[in-house]
Tab-separated table of C-alpha atoms in Angstrom:
chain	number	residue	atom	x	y	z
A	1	UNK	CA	50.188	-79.661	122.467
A	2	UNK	CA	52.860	-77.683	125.112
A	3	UNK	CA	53.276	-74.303	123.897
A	4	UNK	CA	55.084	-71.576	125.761
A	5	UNK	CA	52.427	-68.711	126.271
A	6	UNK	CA	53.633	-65.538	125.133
A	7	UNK	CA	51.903	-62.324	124.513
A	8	UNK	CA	53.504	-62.718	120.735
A	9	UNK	CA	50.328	-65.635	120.405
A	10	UNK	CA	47.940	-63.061	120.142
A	11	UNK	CA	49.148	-61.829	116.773
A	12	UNK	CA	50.052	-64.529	115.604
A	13	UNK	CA	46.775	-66.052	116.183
A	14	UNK	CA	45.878	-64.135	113.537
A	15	UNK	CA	47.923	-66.154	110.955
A	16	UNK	CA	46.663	-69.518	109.440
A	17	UNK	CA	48.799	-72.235	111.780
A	18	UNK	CA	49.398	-75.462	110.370
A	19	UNK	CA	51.223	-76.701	113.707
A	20	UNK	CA	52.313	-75.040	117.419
A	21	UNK	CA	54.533	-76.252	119.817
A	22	UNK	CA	55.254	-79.292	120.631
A	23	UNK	CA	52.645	-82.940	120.335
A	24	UNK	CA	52.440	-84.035	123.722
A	25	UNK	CA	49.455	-87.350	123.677
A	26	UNK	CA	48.376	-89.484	120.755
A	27	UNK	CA	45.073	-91.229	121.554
A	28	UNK	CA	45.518	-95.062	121.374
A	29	UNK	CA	42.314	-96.664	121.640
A	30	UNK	CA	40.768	-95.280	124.284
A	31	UNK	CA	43.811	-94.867	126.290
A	32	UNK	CA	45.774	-91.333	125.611
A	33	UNK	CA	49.575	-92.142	125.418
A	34	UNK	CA	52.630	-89.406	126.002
A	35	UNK	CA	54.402	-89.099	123.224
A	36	UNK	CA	58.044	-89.884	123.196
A	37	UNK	CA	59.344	-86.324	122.473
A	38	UNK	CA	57.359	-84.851	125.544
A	39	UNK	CA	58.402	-87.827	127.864
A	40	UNK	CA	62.491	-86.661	126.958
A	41	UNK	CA	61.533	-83.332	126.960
A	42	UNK	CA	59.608	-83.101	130.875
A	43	UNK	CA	60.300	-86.919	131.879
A	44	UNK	CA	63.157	-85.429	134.247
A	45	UNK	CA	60.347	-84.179	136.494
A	46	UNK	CA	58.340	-86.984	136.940
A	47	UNK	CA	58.837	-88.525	140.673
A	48	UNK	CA	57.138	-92.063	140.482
A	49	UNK	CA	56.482	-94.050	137.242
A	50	UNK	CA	60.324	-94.182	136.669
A	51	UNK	CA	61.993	-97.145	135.567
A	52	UNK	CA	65.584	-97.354	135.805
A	53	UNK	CA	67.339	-99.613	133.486
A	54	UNK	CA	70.743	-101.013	132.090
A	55	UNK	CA	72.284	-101.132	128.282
A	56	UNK	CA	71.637	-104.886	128.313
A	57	UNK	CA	67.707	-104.390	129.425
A	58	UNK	CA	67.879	-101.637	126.540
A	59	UNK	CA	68.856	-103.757	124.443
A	60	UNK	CA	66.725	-106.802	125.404
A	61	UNK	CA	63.474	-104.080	124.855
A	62	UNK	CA	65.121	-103.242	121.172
A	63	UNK	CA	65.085	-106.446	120.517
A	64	UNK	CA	61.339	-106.693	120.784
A	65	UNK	CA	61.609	-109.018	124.169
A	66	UNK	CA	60.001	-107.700	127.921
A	67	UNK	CA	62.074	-107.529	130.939
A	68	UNK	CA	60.636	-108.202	134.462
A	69	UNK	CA	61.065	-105.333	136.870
A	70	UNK	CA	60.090	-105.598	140.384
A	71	UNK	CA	58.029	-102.081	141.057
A	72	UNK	CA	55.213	-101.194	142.858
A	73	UNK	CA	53.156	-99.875	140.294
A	74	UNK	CA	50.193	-100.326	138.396
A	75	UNK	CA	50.081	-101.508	135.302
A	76	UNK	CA	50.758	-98.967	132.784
A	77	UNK	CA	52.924	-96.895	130.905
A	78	UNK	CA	56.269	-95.947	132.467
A	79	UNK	CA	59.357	-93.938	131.904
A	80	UNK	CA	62.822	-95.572	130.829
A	81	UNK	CA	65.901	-93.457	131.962
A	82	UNK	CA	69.225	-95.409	131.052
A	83	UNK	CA	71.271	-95.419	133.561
A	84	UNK	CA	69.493	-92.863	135.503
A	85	UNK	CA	71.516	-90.821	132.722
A	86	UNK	CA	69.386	-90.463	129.536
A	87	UNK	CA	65.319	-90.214	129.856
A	88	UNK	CA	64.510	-92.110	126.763
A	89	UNK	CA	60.776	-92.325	126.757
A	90	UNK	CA	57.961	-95.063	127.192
A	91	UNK	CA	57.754	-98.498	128.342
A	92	UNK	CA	54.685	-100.332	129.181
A	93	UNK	CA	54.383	-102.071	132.047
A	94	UNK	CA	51.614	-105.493	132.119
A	95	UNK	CA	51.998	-108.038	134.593
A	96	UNK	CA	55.733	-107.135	136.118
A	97	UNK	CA	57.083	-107.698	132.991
A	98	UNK	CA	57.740	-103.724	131.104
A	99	UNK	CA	57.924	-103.742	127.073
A	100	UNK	CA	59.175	-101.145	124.405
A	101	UNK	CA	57.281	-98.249	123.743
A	102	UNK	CA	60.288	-96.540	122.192
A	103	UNK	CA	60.227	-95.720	118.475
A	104	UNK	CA	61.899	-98.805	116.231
A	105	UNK	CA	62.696	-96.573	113.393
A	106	UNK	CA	64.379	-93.506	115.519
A	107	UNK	CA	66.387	-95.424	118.550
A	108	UNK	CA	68.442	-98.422	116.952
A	109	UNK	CA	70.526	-101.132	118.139
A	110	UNK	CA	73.352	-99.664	116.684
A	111	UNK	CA	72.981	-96.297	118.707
A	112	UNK	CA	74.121	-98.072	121.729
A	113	UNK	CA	77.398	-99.266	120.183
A	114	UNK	CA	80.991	-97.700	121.960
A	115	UNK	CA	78.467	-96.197	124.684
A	116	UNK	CA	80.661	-95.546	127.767
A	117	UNK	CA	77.650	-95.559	130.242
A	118	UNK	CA	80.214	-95.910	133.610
A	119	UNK	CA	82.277	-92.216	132.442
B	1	UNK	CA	92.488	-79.891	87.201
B	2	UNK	CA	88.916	-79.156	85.439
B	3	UNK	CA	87.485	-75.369	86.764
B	4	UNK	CA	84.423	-74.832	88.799
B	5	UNK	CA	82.937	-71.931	88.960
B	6	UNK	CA	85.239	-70.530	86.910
B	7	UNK	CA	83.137	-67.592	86.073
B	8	UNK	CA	84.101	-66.339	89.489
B	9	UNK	CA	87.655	-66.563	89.267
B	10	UNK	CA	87.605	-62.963	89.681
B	11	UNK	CA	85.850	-62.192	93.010
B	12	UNK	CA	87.109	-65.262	94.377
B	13	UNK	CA	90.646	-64.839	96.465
B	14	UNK	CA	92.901	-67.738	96.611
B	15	UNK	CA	90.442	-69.352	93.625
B	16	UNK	CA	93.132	-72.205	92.847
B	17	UNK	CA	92.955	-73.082	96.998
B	18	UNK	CA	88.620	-72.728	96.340
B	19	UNK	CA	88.869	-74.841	93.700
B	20	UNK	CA	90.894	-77.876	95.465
B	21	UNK	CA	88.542	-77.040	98.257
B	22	UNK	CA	85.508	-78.810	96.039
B	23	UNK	CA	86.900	-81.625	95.676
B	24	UNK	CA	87.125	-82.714	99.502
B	25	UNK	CA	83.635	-83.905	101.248
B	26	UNK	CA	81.537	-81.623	102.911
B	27	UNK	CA	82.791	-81.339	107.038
B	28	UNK	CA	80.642	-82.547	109.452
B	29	UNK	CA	79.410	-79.997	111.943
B	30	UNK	CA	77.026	-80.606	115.256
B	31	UNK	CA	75.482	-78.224	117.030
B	32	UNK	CA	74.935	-79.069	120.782
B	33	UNK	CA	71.343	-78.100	121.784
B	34	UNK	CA	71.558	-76.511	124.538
B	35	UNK	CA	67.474	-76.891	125.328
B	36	UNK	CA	67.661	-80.171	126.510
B	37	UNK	CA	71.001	-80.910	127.378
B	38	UNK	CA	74.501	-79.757	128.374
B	39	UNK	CA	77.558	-78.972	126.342
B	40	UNK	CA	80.131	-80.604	128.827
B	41	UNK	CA	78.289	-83.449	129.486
B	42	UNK	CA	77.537	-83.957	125.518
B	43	UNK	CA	81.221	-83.844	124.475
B	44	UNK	CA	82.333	-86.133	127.342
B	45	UNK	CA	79.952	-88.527	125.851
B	46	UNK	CA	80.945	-88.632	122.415
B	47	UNK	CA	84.334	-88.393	123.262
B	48	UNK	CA	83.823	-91.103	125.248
B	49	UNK	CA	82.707	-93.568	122.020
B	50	UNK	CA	85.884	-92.468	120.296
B	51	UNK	CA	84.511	-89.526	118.335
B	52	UNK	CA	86.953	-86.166	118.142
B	53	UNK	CA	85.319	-82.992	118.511
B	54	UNK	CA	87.181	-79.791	117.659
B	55	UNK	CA	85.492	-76.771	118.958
B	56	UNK	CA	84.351	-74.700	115.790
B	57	UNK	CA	83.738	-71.463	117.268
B	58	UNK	CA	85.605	-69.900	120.005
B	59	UNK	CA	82.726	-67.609	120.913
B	60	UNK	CA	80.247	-70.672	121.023
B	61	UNK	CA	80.973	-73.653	123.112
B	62	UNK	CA	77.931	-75.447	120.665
B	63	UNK	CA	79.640	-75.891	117.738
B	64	UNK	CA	81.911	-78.637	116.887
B	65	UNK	CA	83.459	-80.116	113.923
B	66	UNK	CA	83.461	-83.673	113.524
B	67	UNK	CA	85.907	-84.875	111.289
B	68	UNK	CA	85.477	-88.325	112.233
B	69	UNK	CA	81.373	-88.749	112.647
B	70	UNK	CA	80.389	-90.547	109.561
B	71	UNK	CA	76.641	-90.168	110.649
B	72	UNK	CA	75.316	-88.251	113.211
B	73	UNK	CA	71.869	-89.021	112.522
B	74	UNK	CA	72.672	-93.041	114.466
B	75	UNK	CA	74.212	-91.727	117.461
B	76	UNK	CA	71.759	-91.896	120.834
B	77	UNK	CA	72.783	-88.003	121.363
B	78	UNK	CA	70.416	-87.608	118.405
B	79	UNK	CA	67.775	-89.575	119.199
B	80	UNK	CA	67.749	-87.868	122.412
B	81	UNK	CA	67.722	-84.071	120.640
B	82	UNK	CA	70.671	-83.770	122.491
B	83	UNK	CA	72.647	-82.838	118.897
B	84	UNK	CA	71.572	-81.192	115.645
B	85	UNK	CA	74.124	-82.092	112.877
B	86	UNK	CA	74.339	-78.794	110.856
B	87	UNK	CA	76.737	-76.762	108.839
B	88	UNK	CA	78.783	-74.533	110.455
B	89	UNK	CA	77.623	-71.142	107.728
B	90	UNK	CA	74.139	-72.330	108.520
B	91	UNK	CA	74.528	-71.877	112.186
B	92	UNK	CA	75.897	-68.429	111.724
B	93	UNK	CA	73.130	-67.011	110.179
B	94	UNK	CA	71.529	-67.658	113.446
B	95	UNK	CA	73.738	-65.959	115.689
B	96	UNK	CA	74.716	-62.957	113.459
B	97	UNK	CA	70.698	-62.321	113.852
B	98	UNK	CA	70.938	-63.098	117.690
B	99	UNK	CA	67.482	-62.468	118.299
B	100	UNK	CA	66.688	-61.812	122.469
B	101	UNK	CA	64.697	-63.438	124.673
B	102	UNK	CA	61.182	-63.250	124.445
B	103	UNK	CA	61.603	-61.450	120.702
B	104	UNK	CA	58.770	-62.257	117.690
B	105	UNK	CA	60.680	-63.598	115.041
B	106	UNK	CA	59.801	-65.148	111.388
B	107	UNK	CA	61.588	-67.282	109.621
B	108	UNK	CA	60.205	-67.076	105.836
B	109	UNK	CA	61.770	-70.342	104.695
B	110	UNK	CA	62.272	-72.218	107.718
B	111	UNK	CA	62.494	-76.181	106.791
B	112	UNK	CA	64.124	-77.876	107.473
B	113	UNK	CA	64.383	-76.501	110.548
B	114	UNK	CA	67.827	-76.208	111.720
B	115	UNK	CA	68.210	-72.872	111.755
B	116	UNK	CA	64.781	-72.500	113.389
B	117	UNK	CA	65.763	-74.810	116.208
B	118	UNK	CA	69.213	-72.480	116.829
B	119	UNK	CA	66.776	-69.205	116.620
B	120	UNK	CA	65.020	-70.953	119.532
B	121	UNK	CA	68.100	-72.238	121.143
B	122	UNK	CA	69.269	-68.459	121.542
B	123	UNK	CA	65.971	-67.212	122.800
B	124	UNK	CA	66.286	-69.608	125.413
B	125	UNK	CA	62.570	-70.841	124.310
B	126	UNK	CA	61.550	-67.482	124.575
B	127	UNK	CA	59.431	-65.549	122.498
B	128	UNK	CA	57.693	-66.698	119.775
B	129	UNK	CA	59.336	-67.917	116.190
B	130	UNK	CA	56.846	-68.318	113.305
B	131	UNK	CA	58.220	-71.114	111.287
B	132	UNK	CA	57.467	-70.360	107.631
B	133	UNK	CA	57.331	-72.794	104.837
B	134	UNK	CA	55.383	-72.949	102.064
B	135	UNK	CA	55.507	-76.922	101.002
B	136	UNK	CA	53.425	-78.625	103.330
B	137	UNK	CA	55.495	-82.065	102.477
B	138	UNK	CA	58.543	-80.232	104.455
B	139	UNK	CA	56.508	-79.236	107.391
B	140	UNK	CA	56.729	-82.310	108.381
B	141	UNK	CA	60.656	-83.065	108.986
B	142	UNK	CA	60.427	-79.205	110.190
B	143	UNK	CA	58.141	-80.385	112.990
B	144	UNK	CA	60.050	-83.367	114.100
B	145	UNK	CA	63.500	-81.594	114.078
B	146	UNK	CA	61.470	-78.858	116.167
B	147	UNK	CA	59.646	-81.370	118.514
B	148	UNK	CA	62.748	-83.221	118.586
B	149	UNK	CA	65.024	-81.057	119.512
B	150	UNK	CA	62.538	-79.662	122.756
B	151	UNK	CA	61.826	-76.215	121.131
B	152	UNK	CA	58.062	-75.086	122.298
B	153	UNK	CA	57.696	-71.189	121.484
B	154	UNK	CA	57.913	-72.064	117.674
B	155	UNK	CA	54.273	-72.312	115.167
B	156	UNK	CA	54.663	-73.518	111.737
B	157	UNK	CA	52.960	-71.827	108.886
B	158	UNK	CA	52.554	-72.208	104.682
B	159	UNK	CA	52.273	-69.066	103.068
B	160	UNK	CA	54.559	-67.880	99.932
B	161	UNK	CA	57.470	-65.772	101.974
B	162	UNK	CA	56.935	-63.370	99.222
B	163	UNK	CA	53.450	-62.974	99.967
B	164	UNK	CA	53.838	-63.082	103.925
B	165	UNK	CA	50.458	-61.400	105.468
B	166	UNK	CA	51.331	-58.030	106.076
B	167	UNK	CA	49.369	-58.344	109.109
B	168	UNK	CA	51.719	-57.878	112.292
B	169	UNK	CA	55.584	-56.729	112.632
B	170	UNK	CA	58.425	-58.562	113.938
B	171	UNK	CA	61.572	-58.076	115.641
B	172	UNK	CA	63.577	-60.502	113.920
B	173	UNK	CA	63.528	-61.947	109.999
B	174	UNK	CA	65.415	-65.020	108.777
B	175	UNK	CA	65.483	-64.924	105.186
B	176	UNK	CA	67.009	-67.729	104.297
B	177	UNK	CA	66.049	-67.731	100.735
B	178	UNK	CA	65.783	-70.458	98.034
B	179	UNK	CA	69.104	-70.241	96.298
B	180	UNK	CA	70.766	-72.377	93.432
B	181	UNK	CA	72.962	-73.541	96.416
B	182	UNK	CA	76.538	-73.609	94.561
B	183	UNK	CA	77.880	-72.929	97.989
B	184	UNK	CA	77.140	-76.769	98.824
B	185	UNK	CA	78.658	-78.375	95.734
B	186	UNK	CA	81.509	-80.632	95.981
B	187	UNK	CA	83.065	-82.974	92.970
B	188	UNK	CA	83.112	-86.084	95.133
B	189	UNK	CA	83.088	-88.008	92.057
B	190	UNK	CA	83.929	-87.389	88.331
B	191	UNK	CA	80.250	-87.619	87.384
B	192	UNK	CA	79.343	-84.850	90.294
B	193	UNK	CA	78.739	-81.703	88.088
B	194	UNK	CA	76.999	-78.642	89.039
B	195	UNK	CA	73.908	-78.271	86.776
B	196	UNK	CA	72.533	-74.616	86.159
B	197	UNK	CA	68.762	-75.089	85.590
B	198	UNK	CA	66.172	-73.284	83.959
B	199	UNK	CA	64.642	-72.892	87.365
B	200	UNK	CA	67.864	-71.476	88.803
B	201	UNK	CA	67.542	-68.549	86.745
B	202	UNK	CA	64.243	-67.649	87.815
B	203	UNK	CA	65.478	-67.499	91.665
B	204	UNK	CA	66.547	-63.905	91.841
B	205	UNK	CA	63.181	-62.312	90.685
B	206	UNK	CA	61.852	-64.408	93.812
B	207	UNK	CA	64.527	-63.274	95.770
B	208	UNK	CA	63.429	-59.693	95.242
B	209	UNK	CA	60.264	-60.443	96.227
B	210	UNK	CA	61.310	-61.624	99.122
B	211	UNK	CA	63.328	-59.933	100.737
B	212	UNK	CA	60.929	-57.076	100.094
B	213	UNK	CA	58.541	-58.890	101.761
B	214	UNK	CA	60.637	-59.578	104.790
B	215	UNK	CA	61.886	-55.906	104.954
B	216	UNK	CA	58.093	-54.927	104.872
B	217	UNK	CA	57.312	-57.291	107.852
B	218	UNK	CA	59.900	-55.381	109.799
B	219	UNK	CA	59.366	-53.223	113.512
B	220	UNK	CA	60.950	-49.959	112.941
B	221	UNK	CA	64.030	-50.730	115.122
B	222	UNK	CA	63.937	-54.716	113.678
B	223	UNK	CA	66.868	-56.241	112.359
B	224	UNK	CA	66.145	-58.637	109.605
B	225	UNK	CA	69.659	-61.225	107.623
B	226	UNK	CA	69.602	-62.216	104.159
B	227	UNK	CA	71.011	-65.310	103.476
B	228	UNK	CA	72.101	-68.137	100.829
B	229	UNK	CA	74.351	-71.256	100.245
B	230	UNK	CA	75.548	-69.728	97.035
B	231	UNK	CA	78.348	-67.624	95.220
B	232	UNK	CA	76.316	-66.135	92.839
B	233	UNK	CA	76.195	-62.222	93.144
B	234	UNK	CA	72.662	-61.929	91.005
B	235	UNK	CA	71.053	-63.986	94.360
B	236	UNK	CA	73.456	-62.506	97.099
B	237	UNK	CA	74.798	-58.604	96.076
B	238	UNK	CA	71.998	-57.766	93.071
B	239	UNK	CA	69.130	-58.664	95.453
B	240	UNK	CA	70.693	-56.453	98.443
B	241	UNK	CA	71.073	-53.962	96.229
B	242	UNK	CA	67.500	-54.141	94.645
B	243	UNK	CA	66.522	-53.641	98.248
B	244	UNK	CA	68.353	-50.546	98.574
B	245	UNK	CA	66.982	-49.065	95.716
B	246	UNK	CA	63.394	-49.643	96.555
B	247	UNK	CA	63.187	-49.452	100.534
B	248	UNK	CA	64.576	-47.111	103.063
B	249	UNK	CA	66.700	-50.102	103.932
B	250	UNK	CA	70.357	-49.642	105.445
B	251	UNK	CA	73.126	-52.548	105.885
B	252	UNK	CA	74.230	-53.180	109.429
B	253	UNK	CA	77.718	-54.283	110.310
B	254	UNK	CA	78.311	-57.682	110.470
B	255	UNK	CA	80.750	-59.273	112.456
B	256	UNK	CA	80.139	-63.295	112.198
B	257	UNK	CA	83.647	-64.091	113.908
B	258	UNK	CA	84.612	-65.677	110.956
B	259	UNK	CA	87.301	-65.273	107.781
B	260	UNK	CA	84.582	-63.663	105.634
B	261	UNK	CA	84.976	-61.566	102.510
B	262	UNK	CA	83.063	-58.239	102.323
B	263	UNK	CA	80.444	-57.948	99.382
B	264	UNK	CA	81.787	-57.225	95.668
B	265	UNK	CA	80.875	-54.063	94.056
B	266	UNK	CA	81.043	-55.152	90.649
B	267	UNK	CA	79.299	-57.907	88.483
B	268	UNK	CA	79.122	-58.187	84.755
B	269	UNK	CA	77.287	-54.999	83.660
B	270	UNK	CA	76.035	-54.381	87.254
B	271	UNK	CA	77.526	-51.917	89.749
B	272	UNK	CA	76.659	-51.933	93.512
B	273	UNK	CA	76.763	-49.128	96.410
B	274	UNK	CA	79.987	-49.082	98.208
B	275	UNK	CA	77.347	-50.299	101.556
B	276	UNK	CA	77.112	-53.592	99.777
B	277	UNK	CA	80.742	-53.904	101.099
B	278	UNK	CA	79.043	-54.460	104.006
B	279	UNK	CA	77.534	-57.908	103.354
B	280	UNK	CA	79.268	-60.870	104.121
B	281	UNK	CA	81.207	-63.851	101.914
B	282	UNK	CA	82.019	-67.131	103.368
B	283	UNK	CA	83.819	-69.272	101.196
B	284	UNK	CA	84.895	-73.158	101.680
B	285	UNK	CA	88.435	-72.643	101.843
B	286	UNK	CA	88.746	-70.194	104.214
B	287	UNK	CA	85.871	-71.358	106.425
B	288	UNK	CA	85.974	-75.428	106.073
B	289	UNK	CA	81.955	-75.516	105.344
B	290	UNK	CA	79.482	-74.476	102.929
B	291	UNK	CA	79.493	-71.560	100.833
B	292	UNK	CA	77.518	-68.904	102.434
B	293	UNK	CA	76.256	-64.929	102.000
B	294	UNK	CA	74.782	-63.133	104.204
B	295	UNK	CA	73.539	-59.256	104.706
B	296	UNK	CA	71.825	-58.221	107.683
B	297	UNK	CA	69.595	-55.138	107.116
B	298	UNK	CA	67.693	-52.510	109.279
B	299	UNK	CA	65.410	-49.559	108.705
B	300	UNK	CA	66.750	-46.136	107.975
B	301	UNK	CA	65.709	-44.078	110.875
């Protein structure tokens, strides 16, 4: 979780707390994975592990395909910003070739329609 | 033309121009959130797919109406947190409260969480907001709007607002109260009728309580707003007024920038203190969103 520390957390503390802040790793496996929201939220920062891509690579990762990318990188996971405009979150990145980590259900194919990318 | 609401032909103004009001769809409003991302470079963007913005509020360059925007929620702007769609009433609430930086507010009804992510929008992620709701099945869209929308100094908790622990104090109270929400009906379509439940009439006695509740919770210099979606004066004036009555409460001016009515004074049998003229009606013709009512209360000192 990334949670702001306040002196307000002290009292509060004191209250029964279903959730705080904001989720920032699932465990997947063995593996512990950044979760989507955190990578949009901090992703900005990061200085290596960046992938830069294009609408048409977005949508060829929507669609469920890989794209190859030419990075020097270990395999892993890595962070999609569209256009170097928009951090959207996760790929994964196996052999050169990076797929979708993004969620199906929240970013559609239909999101990208009428985007003006070059403005 | 059939009436609605026509009980409240009387402390409606302009109730013929309320009345054709209903029958046109509810506006779309976003809110640009200004944690993550930009107003400028927001609007440029969604202008840029063809979608008119109007600025809503001249005092607030996040609010927009968007006549156009058939859904909000498939836009990339969303899925980025980058937009909240939310009525424009709603977002009031939040800024006639204003709470500071680094304030501890509660919020005693909080999902699903849009005024909760505009509390922490105007602390800047400041502070702390305890995010109050008692169904556990709505903490859930309460957390992703919050997570979504980058907001980190919030916690989420269950308890009955009425029976809030009286265990700490806070700066700031939201009591955005379960109402019979008149204030969002619209006859879309003939068979669209507003239905007065059994249920409905039970909301002011937990309205009372509540707003008790929040007043108790209150610092000595806090500020706490009472709010609904409705028209009814037993949830909006009647509950103000029970608070009156029972605490050492006073009403605060209100200024929400808006065409607002001030509270009525007089309902069926019922007669209110003149201060109840200090409480605030927003109605859809005059504002182009929900209905709305708000009071915003401090402690006699």
């Amino acid at each position: 979780m990334i949670f702001k520390n306040v002196p307000h957390i002290r009292l509060a503390s004191r209250l029964k707390i279903s959730k705080m802040g904001m989720r920032a790793f699932h465990r997947v496996s063995s593996f512990v994975k950044p979760t989507t929201k955190m990578i949009q939220s901090f992703g900005q920062e990061a200085t290596k592990a960046r992938l830069g891509i294009n609408e048409e690579q977005l949508l060829k990762l929507l669609a469920g395909d890989s794209i190859p990318v030419d990075l020097d990188l270990d395999d892993g996971y890595v962070i999609l910003d569209l256009e170097k405009r928009w951090i959207l979150g996760l790929g994964l990145l196996i052999n050169g070739r990076v797929r979708s980590q993004l969620p199906r259900k929240e970013l559609r194919e239909s999101m990208m329609r009428g985007l003006s990318i070059d403005d | 033309m059939e009436e609605i609401f026509k009980c409240y032909r009387e402390i409606i103004p302009e109730f013929g121009r309320f009345q054709e009001s209903l029958h046109k769809p509810l506006p779309n409003h976003i809110r640009v959130n200004r944690l993550k991302a930009e107003t400028d470079s927001v609007v440029k963007s969604m202008e840029g797919k063809g979608i008119h913005l109007e600025k809503a509020f001249e005092k607030h360059d996040t609010l927009y109406l968007a006549p156009t925007l058939k859904s909000p929620g498939n836009q990339i702007e969303y899925f980025l947190g980058h937009i909240h769609p939310q009525a424009l009433t709603s977002c009031l609430a939040s800024i006639v409260l204003s709470p500071g930086n680094d304030s501890y507010v509660l919020e005693m009804c909080a999902a699903p969480g849009g005024k909760t992510s505009h509390l922490a929008q105007l602390m800047n992620n400041t502070g702390l907001i305890v995010a109050n709701e008692l169904y556990p099945s709505r903490h859930i869209p309460l957390g992703h709007v919050i997570e979504r929308l980058g907001v980190l100094n919030t916690v989420i908790t269950g308890y009955q607002a009425q029976e809030f622990p009286l265990k700490q104090r806070f700066d700031y109270i939201l009591a955005d109260v379960p109402c019979s929400g008149e204030g969002k009906f619209r006859k879309i379509k003939e068979s669209s009728i507003y239905n007065e439940t059994r249920e409905k009439q039970k909301l002011p006695d937990l309205q009372k309580k509540i707003i008790l509740r929040g007043f108790d919770l209150l610092k000595e210099e806090g500020k706490m707003l009472y709010s609904t979606c409705t028209y009814n004066p037993e949830e909006n004036e009647s509950v103000v007024s029970f608070l009156l009555q029972n605490r050492d409460a006073v009403l605060l001016p209100l200024d929400a920038g808006f065409d607002s009515e001030a509270g009525i004074l007089e309902w069926r049998d019922e007669k209110y203190d003149t201060e109840l003229q200090k409480t605030a009606r927003f109605y859809p013709h005059r504002i182009n969103s929900v209905g709305f009512f708000m009071a915003r209360i401090g402690k006699r000192r």
